[in-house]
Coordinates of C-alpha atoms in Angstrom, one line a residue:
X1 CA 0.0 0.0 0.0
X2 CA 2.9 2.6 0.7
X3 CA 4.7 1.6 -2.0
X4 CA 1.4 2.0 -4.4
X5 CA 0.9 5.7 -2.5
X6 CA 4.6 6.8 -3.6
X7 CA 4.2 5.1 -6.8
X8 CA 0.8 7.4 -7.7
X9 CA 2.5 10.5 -6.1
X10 CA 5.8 9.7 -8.5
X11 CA 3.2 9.8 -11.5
X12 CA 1.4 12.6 -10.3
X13 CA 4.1 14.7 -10.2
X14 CA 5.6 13.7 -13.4
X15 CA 2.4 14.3 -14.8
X16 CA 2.1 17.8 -14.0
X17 CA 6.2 17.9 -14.8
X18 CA 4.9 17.1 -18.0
X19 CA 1.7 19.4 -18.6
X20 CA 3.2 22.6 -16.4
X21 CA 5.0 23.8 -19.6
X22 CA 2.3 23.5 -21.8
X23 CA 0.3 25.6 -19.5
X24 CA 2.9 28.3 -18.8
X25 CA 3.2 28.2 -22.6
X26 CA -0.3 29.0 -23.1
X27 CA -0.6 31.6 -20.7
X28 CA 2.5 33.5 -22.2
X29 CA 1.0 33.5 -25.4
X30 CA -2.2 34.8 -24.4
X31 CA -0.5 37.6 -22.8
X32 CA 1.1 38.1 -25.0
X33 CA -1.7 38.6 -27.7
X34 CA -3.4 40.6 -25.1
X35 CA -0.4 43.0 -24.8
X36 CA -0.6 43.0 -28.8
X37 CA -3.6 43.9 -28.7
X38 CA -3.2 46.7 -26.2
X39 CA -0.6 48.2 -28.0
X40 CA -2.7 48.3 -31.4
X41 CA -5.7 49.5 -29.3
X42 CA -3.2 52.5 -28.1
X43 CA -1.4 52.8 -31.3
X44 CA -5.0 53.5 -33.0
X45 CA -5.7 56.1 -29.9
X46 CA -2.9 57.8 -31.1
X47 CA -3.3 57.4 -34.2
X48 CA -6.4 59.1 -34.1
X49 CA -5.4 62.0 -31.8
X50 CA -2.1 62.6 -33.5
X51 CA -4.0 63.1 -36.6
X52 CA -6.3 65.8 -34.9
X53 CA -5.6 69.3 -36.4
X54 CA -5.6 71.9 -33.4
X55 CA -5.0 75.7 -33.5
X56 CA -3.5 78.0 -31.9
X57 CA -4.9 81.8 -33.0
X58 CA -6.4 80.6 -35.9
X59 CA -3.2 78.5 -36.5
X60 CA -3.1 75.3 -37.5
X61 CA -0.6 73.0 -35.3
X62 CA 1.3 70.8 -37.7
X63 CA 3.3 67.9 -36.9
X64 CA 4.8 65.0 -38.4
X65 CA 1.2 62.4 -38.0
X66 CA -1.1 65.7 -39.1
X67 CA 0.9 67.0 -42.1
X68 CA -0.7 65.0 -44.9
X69 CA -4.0 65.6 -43.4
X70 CA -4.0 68.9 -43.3
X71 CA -2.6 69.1 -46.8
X72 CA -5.4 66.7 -47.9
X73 CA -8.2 69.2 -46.2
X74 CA -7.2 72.7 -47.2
X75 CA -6.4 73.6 -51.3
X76 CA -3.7 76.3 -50.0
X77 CA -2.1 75.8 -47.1
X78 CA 1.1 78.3 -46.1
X79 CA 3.2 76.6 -43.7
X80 CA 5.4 78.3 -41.6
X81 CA 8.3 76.8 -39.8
X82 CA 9.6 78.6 -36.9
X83 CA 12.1 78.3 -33.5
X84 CA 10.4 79.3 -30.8
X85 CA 13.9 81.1 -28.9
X86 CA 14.0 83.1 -32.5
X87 CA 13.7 87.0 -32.7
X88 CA 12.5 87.3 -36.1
X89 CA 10.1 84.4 -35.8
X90 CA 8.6 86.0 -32.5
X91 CA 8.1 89.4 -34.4
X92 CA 6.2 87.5 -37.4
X93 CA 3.7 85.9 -34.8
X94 CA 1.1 88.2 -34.2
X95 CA 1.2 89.5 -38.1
X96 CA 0.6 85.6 -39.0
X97 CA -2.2 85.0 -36.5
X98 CA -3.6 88.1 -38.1
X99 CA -3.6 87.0 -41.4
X100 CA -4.7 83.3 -40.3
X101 CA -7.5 85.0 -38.8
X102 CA -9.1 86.8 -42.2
X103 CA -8.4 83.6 -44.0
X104 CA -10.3 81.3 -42.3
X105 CA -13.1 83.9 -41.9
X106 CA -13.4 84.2 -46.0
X107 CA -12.4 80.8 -47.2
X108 CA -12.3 77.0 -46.3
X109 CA -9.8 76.3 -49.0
X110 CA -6.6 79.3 -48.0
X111 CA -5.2 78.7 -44.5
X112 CA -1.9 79.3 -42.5
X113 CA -0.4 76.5 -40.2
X114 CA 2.6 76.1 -38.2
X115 CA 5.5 74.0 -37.4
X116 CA 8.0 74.1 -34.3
X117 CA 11.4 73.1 -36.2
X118 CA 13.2 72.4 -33.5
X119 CA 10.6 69.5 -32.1
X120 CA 9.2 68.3 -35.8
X121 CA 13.3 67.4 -37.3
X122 CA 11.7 65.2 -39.6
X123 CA 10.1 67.5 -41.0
X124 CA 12.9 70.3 -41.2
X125 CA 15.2 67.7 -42.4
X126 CA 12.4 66.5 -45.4
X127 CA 11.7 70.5 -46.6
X128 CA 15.3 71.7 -46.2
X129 CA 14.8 74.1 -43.4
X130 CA 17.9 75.3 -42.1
X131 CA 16.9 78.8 -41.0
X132 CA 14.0 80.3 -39.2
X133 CA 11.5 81.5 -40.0
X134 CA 10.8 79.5 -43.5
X135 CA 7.3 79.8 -45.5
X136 CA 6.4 77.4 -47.9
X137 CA 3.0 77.1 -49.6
X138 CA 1.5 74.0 -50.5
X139 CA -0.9 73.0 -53.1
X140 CA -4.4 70.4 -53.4
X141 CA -1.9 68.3 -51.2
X142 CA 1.3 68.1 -52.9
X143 CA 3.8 67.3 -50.3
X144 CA 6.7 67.4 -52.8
X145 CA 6.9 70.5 -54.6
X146 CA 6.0 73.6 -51.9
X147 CA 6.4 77.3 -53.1
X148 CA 8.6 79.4 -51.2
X149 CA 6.8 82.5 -49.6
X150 CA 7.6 85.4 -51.6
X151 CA 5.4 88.5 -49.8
X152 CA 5.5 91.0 -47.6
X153 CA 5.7 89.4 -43.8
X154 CA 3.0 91.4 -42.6
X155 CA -0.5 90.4 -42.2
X156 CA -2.1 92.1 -45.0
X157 CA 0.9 91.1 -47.3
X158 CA 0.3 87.7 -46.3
X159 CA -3.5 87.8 -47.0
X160 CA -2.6 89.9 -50.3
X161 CA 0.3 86.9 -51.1
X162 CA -2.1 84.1 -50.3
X163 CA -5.3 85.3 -52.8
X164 CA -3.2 85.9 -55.7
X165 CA -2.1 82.7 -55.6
X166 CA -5.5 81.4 -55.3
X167 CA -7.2 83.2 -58.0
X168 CA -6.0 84.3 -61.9
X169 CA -3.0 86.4 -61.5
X170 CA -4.0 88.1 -64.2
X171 CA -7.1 90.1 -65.2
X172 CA -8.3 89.0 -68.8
X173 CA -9.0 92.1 -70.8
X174 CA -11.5 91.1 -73.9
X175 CA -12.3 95.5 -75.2
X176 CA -11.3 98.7 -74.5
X177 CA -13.4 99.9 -72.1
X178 CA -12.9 97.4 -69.5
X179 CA -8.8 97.7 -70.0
X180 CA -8.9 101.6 -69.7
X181 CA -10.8 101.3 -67.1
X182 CA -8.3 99.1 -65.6
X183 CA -5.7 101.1 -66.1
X184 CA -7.2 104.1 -64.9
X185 CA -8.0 102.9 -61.2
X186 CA -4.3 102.1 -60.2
X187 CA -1.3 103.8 -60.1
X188 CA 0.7 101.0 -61.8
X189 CA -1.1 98.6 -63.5
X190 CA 1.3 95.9 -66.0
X191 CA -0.7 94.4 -69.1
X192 CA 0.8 91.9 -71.5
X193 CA 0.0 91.9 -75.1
X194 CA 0.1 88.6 -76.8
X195 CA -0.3 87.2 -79.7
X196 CA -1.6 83.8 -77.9
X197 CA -2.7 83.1 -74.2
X198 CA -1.3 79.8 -74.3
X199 CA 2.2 80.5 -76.1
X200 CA 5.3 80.2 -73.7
X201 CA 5.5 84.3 -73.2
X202 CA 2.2 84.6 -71.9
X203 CA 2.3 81.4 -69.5
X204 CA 5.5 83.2 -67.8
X205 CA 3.7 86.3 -67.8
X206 CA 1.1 84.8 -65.7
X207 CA 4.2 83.3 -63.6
X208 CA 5.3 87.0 -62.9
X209 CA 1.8 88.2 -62.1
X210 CA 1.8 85.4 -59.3
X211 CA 4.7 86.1 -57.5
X212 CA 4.3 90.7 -57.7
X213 CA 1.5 90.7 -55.7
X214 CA 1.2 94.2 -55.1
X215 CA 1.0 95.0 -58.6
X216 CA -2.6 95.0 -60.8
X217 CA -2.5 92.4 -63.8
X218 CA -3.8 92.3 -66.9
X219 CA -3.6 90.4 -70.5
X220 CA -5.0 90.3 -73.7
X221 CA -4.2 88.7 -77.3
X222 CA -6.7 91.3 -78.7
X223 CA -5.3 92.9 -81.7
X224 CA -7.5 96.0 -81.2
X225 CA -6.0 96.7 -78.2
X226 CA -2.2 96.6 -78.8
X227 CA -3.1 99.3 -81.6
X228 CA -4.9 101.4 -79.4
X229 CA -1.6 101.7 -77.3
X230 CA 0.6 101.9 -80.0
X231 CA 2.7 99.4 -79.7
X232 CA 2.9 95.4 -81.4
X233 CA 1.8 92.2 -79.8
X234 CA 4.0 90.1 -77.6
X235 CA 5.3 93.1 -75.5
X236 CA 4.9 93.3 -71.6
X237 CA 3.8 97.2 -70.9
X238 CA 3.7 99.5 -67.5
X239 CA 0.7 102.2 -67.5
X240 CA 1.9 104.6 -64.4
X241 CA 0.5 107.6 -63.0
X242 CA 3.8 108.9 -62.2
X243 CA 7.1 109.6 -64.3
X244 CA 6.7 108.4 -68.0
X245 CA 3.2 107.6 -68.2
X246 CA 3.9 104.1 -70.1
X247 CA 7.2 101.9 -70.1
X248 CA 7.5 98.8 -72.8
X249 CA 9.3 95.7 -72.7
X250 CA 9.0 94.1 -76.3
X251 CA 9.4 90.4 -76.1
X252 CA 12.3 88.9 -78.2
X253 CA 10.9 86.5 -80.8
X254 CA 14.5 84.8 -80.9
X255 CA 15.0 84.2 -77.5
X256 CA 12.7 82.7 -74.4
X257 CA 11.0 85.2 -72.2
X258 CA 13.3 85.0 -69.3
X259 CA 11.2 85.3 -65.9
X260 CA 13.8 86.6 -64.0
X261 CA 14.5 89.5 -66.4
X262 CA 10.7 90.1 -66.8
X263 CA 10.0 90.4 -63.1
X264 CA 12.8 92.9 -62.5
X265 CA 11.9 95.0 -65.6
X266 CA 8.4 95.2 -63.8
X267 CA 10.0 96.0 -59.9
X268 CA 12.2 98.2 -61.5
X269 CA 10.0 100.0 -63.6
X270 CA 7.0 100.2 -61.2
X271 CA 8.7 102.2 -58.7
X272 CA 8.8 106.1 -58.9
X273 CA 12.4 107.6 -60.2
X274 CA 12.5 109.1 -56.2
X275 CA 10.9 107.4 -54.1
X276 CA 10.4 109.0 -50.4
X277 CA 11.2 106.6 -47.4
X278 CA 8.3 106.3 -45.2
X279 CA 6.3 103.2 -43.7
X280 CA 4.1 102.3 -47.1
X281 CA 7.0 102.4 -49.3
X282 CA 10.4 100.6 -47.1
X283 CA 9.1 97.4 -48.7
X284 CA 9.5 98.3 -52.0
X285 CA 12.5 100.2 -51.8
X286 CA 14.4 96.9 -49.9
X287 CA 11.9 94.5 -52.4
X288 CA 13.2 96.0 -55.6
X289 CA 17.0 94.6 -55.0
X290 CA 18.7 97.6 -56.1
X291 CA 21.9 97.1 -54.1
X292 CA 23.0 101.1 -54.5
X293 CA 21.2 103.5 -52.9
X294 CA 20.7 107.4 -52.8
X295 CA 20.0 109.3 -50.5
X296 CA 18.7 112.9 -50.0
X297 CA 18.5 114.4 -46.5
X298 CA 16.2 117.3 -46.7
X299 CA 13.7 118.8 -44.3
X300 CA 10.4 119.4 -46.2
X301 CA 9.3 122.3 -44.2
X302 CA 12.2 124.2 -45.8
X303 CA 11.4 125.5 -49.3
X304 CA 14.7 125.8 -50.6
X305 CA 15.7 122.0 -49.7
X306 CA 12.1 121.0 -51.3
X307 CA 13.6 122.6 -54.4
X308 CA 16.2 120.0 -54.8
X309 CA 14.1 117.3 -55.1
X310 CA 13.7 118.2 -58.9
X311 CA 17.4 118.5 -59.8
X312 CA 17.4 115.2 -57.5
X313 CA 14.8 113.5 -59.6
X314 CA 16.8 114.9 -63.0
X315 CA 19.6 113.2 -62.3
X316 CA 17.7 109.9 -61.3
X317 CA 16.6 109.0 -65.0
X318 CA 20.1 108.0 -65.9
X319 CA 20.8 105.5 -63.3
X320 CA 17.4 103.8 -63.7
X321 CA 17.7 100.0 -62.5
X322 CA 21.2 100.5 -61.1
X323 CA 21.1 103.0 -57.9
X324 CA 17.6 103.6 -56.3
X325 CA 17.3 107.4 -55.8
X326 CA 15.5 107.7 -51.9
X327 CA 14.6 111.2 -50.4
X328 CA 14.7 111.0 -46.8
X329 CA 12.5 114.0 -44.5
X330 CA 14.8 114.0 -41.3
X331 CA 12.0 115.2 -39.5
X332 CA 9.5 113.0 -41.0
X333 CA 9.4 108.7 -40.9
X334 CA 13.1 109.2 -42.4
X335 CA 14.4 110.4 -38.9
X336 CA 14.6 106.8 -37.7
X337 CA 17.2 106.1 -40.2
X338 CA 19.6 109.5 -39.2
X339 CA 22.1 107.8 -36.5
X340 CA 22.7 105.1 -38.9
X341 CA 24.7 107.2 -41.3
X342 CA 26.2 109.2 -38.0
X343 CA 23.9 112.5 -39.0
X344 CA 21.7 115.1 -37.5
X345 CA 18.5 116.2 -38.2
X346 CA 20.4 119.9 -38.7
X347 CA 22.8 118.5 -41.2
X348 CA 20.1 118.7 -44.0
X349 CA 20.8 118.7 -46.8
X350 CA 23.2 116.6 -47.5
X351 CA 24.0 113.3 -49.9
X352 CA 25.1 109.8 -48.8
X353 CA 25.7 107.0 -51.3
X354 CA 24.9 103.4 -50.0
X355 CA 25.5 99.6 -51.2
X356 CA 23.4 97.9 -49.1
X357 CA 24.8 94.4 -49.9
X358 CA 28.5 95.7 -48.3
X359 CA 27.2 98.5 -45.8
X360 CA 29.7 100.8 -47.7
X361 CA 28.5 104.6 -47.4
X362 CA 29.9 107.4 -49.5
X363 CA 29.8 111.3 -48.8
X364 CA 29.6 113.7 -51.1
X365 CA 32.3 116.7 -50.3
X366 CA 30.3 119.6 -52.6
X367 CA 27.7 121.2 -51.1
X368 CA 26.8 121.7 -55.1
X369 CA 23.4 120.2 -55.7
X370 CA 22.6 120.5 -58.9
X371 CA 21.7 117.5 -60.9
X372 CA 25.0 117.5 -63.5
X373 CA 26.9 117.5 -60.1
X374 CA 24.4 114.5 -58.2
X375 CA 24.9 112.4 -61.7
X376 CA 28.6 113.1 -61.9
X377 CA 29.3 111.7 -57.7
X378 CA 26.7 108.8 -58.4
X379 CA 28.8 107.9 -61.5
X380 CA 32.0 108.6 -59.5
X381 CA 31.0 106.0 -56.6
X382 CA 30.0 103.4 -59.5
X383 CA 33.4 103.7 -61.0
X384 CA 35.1 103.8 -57.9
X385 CA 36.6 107.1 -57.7
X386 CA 35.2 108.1 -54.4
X387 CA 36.6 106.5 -51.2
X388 CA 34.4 105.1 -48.5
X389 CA 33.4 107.2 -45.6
X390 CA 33.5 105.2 -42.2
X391 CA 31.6 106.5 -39.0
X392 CA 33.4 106.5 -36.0
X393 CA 32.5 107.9 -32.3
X394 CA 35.1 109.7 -30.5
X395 CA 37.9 107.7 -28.2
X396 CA 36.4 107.7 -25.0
X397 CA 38.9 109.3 -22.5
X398 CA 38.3 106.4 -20.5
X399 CA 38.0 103.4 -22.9
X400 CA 41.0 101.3 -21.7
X401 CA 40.2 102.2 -18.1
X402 CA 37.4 99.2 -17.6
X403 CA 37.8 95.0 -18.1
X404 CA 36.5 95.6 -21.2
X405 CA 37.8 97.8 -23.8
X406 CA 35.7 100.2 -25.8
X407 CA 36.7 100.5 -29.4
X408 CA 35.4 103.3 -32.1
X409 CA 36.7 103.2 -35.9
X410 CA 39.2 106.2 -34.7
X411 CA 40.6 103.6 -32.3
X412 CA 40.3 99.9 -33.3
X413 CA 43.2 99.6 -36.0
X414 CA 46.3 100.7 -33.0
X415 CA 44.4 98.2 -30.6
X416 CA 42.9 95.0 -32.8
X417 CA 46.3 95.0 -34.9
X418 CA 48.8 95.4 -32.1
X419 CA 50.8 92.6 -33.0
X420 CA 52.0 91.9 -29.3
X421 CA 48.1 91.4 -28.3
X422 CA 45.4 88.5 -29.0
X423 CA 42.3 90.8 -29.0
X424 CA 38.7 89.3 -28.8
X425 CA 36.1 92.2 -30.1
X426 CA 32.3 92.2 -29.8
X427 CA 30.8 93.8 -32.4
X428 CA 27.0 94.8 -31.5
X429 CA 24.4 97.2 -31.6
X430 CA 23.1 98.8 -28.7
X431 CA 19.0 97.4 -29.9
X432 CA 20.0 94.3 -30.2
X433 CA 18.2 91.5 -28.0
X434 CA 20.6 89.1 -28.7
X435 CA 23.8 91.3 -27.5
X436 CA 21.8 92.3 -24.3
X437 CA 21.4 88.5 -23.2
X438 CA 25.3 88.2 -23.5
X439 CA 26.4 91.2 -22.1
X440 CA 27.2 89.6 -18.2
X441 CA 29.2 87.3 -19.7
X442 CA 31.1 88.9 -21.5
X443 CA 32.1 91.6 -19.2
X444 CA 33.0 87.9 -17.0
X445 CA 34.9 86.9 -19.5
X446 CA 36.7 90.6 -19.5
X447 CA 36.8 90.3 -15.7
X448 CA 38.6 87.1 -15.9
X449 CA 41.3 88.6 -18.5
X450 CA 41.9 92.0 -17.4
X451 CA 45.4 91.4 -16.0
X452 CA 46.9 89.1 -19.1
X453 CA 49.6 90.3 -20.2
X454 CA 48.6 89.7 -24.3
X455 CA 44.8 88.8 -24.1
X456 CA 42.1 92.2 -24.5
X457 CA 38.5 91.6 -24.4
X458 CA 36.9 94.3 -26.3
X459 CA 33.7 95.8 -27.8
X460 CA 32.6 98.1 -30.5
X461 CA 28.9 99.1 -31.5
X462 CA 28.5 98.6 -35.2
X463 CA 25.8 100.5 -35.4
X464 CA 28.0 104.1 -34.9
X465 CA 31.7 102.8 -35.7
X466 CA 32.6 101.1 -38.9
X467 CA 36.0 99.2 -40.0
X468 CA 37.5 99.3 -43.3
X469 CA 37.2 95.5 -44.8
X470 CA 35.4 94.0 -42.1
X471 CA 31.2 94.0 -42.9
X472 CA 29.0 93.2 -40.3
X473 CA 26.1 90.9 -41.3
X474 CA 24.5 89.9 -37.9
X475 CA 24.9 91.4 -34.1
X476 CA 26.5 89.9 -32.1
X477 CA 29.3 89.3 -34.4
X478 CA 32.8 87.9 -32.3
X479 CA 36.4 88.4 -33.8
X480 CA 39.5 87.7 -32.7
X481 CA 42.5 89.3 -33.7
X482 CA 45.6 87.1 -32.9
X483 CA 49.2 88.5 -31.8
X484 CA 51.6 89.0 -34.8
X485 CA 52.2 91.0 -37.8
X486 CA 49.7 89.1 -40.5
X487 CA 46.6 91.1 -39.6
X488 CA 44.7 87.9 -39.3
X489 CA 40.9 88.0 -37.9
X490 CA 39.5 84.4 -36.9
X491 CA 35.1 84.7 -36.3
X492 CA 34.1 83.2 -33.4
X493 CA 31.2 80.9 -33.9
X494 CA 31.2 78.5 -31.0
X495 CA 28.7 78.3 -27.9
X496 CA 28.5 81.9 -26.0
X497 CA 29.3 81.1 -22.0
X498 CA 32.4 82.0 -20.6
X499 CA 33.9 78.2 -20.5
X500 CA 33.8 78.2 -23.9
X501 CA 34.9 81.5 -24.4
X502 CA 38.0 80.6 -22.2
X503 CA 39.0 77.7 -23.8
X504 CA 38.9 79.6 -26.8
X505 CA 41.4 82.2 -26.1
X506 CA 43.5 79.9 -23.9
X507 CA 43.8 77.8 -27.1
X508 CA 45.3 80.4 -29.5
X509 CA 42.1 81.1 -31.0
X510 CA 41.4 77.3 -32.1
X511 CA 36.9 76.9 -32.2
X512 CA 36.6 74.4 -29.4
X513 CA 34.0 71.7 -31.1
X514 CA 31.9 69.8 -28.7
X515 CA 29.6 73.1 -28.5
X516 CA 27.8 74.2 -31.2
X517 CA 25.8 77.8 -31.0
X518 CA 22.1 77.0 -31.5
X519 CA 20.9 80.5 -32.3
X520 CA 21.5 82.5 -34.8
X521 CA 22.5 86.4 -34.4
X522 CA 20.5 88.7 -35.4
X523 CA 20.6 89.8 -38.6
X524 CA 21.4 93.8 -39.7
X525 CA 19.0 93.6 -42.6
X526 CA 15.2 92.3 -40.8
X527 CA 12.2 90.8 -42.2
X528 CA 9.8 93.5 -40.4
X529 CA 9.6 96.4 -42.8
X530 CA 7.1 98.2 -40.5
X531 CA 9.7 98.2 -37.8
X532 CA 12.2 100.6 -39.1
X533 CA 13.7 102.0 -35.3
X534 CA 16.0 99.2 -35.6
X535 CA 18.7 99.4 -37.4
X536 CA 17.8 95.9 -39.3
X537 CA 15.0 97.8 -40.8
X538 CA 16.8 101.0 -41.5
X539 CA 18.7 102.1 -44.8

């Protein structure tokens, strides 16, 4: 009997040897179709609220699940991708909930969204972003050919930007009542004559019209009406209600109508021969990509400096398409612009010749105003005959006295080229956000230095001191000058925090590596038009 117990125990347990895998087995893989099926059950949650398409002001939050849906619901959709730490995105914020705003109140199909860069990298990374902020429209859902934004970065440029795009760029004109009348209720109004709507010339012509905005469109293939304006079919023509009343472009018969060529003939030609600087008109003067500027200072309450403006305009004509002739009130919207070129508002009138690409500025020494004599400087500075004038404050009597240095342009070649000192200069501008944030440190990093015996830690506003071969894109700008006689300059474009900054000098001026900055300064030349008390917006 005992042994027969045992015997059944033995079995008993052998059985259960035997079937405990099978069971563990079968509870593993239920749980782990369970946990399968959890996860899908969750995937498709957030599949479903991924795809969601929220707003923020009447902007659309895009990320990488909700992209394609949101192209998919909305015919035009502007997409803008920003930084949130970024100046110049900041500044376009309130201007682009704006126009989001009177979008979605007219129409379903035009609407603006947004995309944080710095989260969405896939994104970034698949439409090339590398700056902030970037605009690119996208069409009935095409995720692989976006336009890039082209229009004013205000809210009514945007909303202006956005219809033309989604209506006919240009206004078919079928008889001549309906083109005079046309022409008659703009100021500028640009009307191709064609010989065919559908030949090549006519299809860029609508290409133009879809890009200049802020210019009335029209076009025609009526015979009738070429002959009525005297001129033959295939040519591009400018109706103003200023200057020459009509300017022609004649298409070449042998040669493809260039779109580039066309749309500068049109900027070029649209704009007044002098055009005043004030809040409606910055845009176009920095839109038409005229690199040389000039500039009369006058004040308009004084009839005798009001008088120039005709010899002024005189001497415009021949310099048509390559300087940009600006009259500036100094006590008008122009006054904003005065401490850039180091002038008073009593100093009027006076002459200053600009290349806005370089920052170069050129003074006219005659008091002579006349236009032979305007014509003759302007053709002087374009043949380089006339030496750059550079701005410089006076040497402070104290400017070696703090850890810091203070350079002017009457200063900074003795100090940045002594060739027994390694000098590290900060080039700023007193408005500047960007330069305010690193101001502690680097009067640190001037603390920490100030009894080397060959490292100076300097600075130098940009804004009212300028230095022969060295142009300033961006504040804050960082150069070092090393110790020795080859006038080298080395830009600094590592992290900005005082370890950095120390290895940096301590290393002869070699870019330590394992930080990189991740903003960028601030550029001279904003995208703000409207904001022109900043020097990025000035002249």
């Amino acid at each position: 009997m005992g042994y027969f117990k045992s015997h059944l125990v033995l079995v008993l347990l052998l059985s259960l040897a035997w079937v405990a895998p099978s069971w563990g087995e079968g509870e593993e893989d239920q749980g782990k179709e369970v946990e399968v099926q959890q996860k899908e059950e969750v995937k498709e949650k957030e599949e479903v609220i991924s795809a969601e398409l929220l707003e923020e002001d009447d902007v659309l939050v895009l990320h990488q699940h909700n992209f394609d849906r949101a192209l998919h619901e909305h015919r035009l959709l502007l997409v803008k991708f920003y930084a949130p730490w970024c100046g110049h995105c900041q500044a376009l914020a309130p201007e682009y909930s704006q126009a989001a705003g009177i979008l979605k109140n007219e129409s379903l199909d035009l609407r603006l969204a947004k995309v944080d860069a710095t989260e969405e990298t896939v994104l970034s990374a698949e439409f090339g972003v590398t700056g902030y902020p970037v605009l690119k429209l996208f069409r009935d859902g095409n995720r692989t050919h976006p336009t890039d934004y082209t229009g004013a970065r205000d809210s009514q440029g945007i909303v202006l930007w956005m219809k033309r795009k989604a209506g006919a760029s240009a206004t078919l004109l079928q008889d001549k009542d309906s083109t005079a009348e046309l022409i008659d209720s703009h100021d500028v109004v640009v009307v191709g004559f064609f010989k065919e709507l559908q030949g090549e010339g006519a299809q860029v012509f609508y290409e133009v019209a879809s890009d200049i905005v802020d210019i009335t469109f029209g076009i025609t293939e009526k015979v009738e009406l070429s002959q009525k304006y005297g001129i033959t079919q295939d040519t591009v023509c400018i109706f103003k209600k200023f200057d020459e009343k009509q300017t022609d472009f004649p298409l070449d018969s042998e040669q493809r109508l260039d779109k580039e060529e066309l749309s500068r003939f049109i900027v070029v030609h649209s704009l007044e021969l002098v055009m005043e600087f004030t809040s409606e008109t910055s845009s176009k003067i920095f839109g038409a990509k005229i690199l040389n500027h000039l500039l009369l200072f006058i004040n308009k309450t004084v009839e005798s400096q009001l008088e120039m403006v005709g010899n002024f305009r005189e001497a415009a004509a021949a310099f048509r398409g390559q300087v940009l002739f600006v009259l500036i009130d100094v006590n008008g919207y122009g006054a904003n612009v005065l401490h850039f070129f180091g002038l008073k508002s009593h100093d009027a009138p006076t002459l200053r010749f600009i290349n806005i690409e370089t920052n170069r500025k050129y003074c006219m020494a005659s008091e002579d105003f006349s236009a032979q004599a305007v014509g003759s400087f302007t053709q002087d500075v374009l043949d380089g005959k006339v030496k750059p004038h550079f701005m410089s404050k006076e040497i402070p009597e104290d400017w070696d006295k703090q850890p810091v240095k203070v350079l002017v342009g009457k200063n900074f070649e003795k100090v940045a080229f002594d060739e027994t000192k390694n000098v590290f200069v900060k080039f700023y501008a007193p408005w500047c956000a960007h330069c305010k944030a690193m101001a502690s440190v680097w009067e640190e990093l001037g603390e920490k230095y100030k009894d080397h015996e060959n490292i100076i830690i300097a600075k130098l506003d940009a804004t009212a001191n300028e230095i022969e071969n060295i142009t300033i894109h961006g504040y804050p700008t960082l150069h070092y000058f090393p110790a020795g006689p080859d006038r080298k300059m080395i830009e600094y474009k590592s992290a900005r925090d005082l370890e950095t900054f120390s290895k940096f000098l301590e290393n002869g001026g070699i870019l330590p590596m394992e930080k990189e900055v991740a903003e960028t300064p601030e550029d001279v030349n904003g995208t703000s038009p409207s904001d022109a008390t900043e020097a990025r917006d000035e002249l």
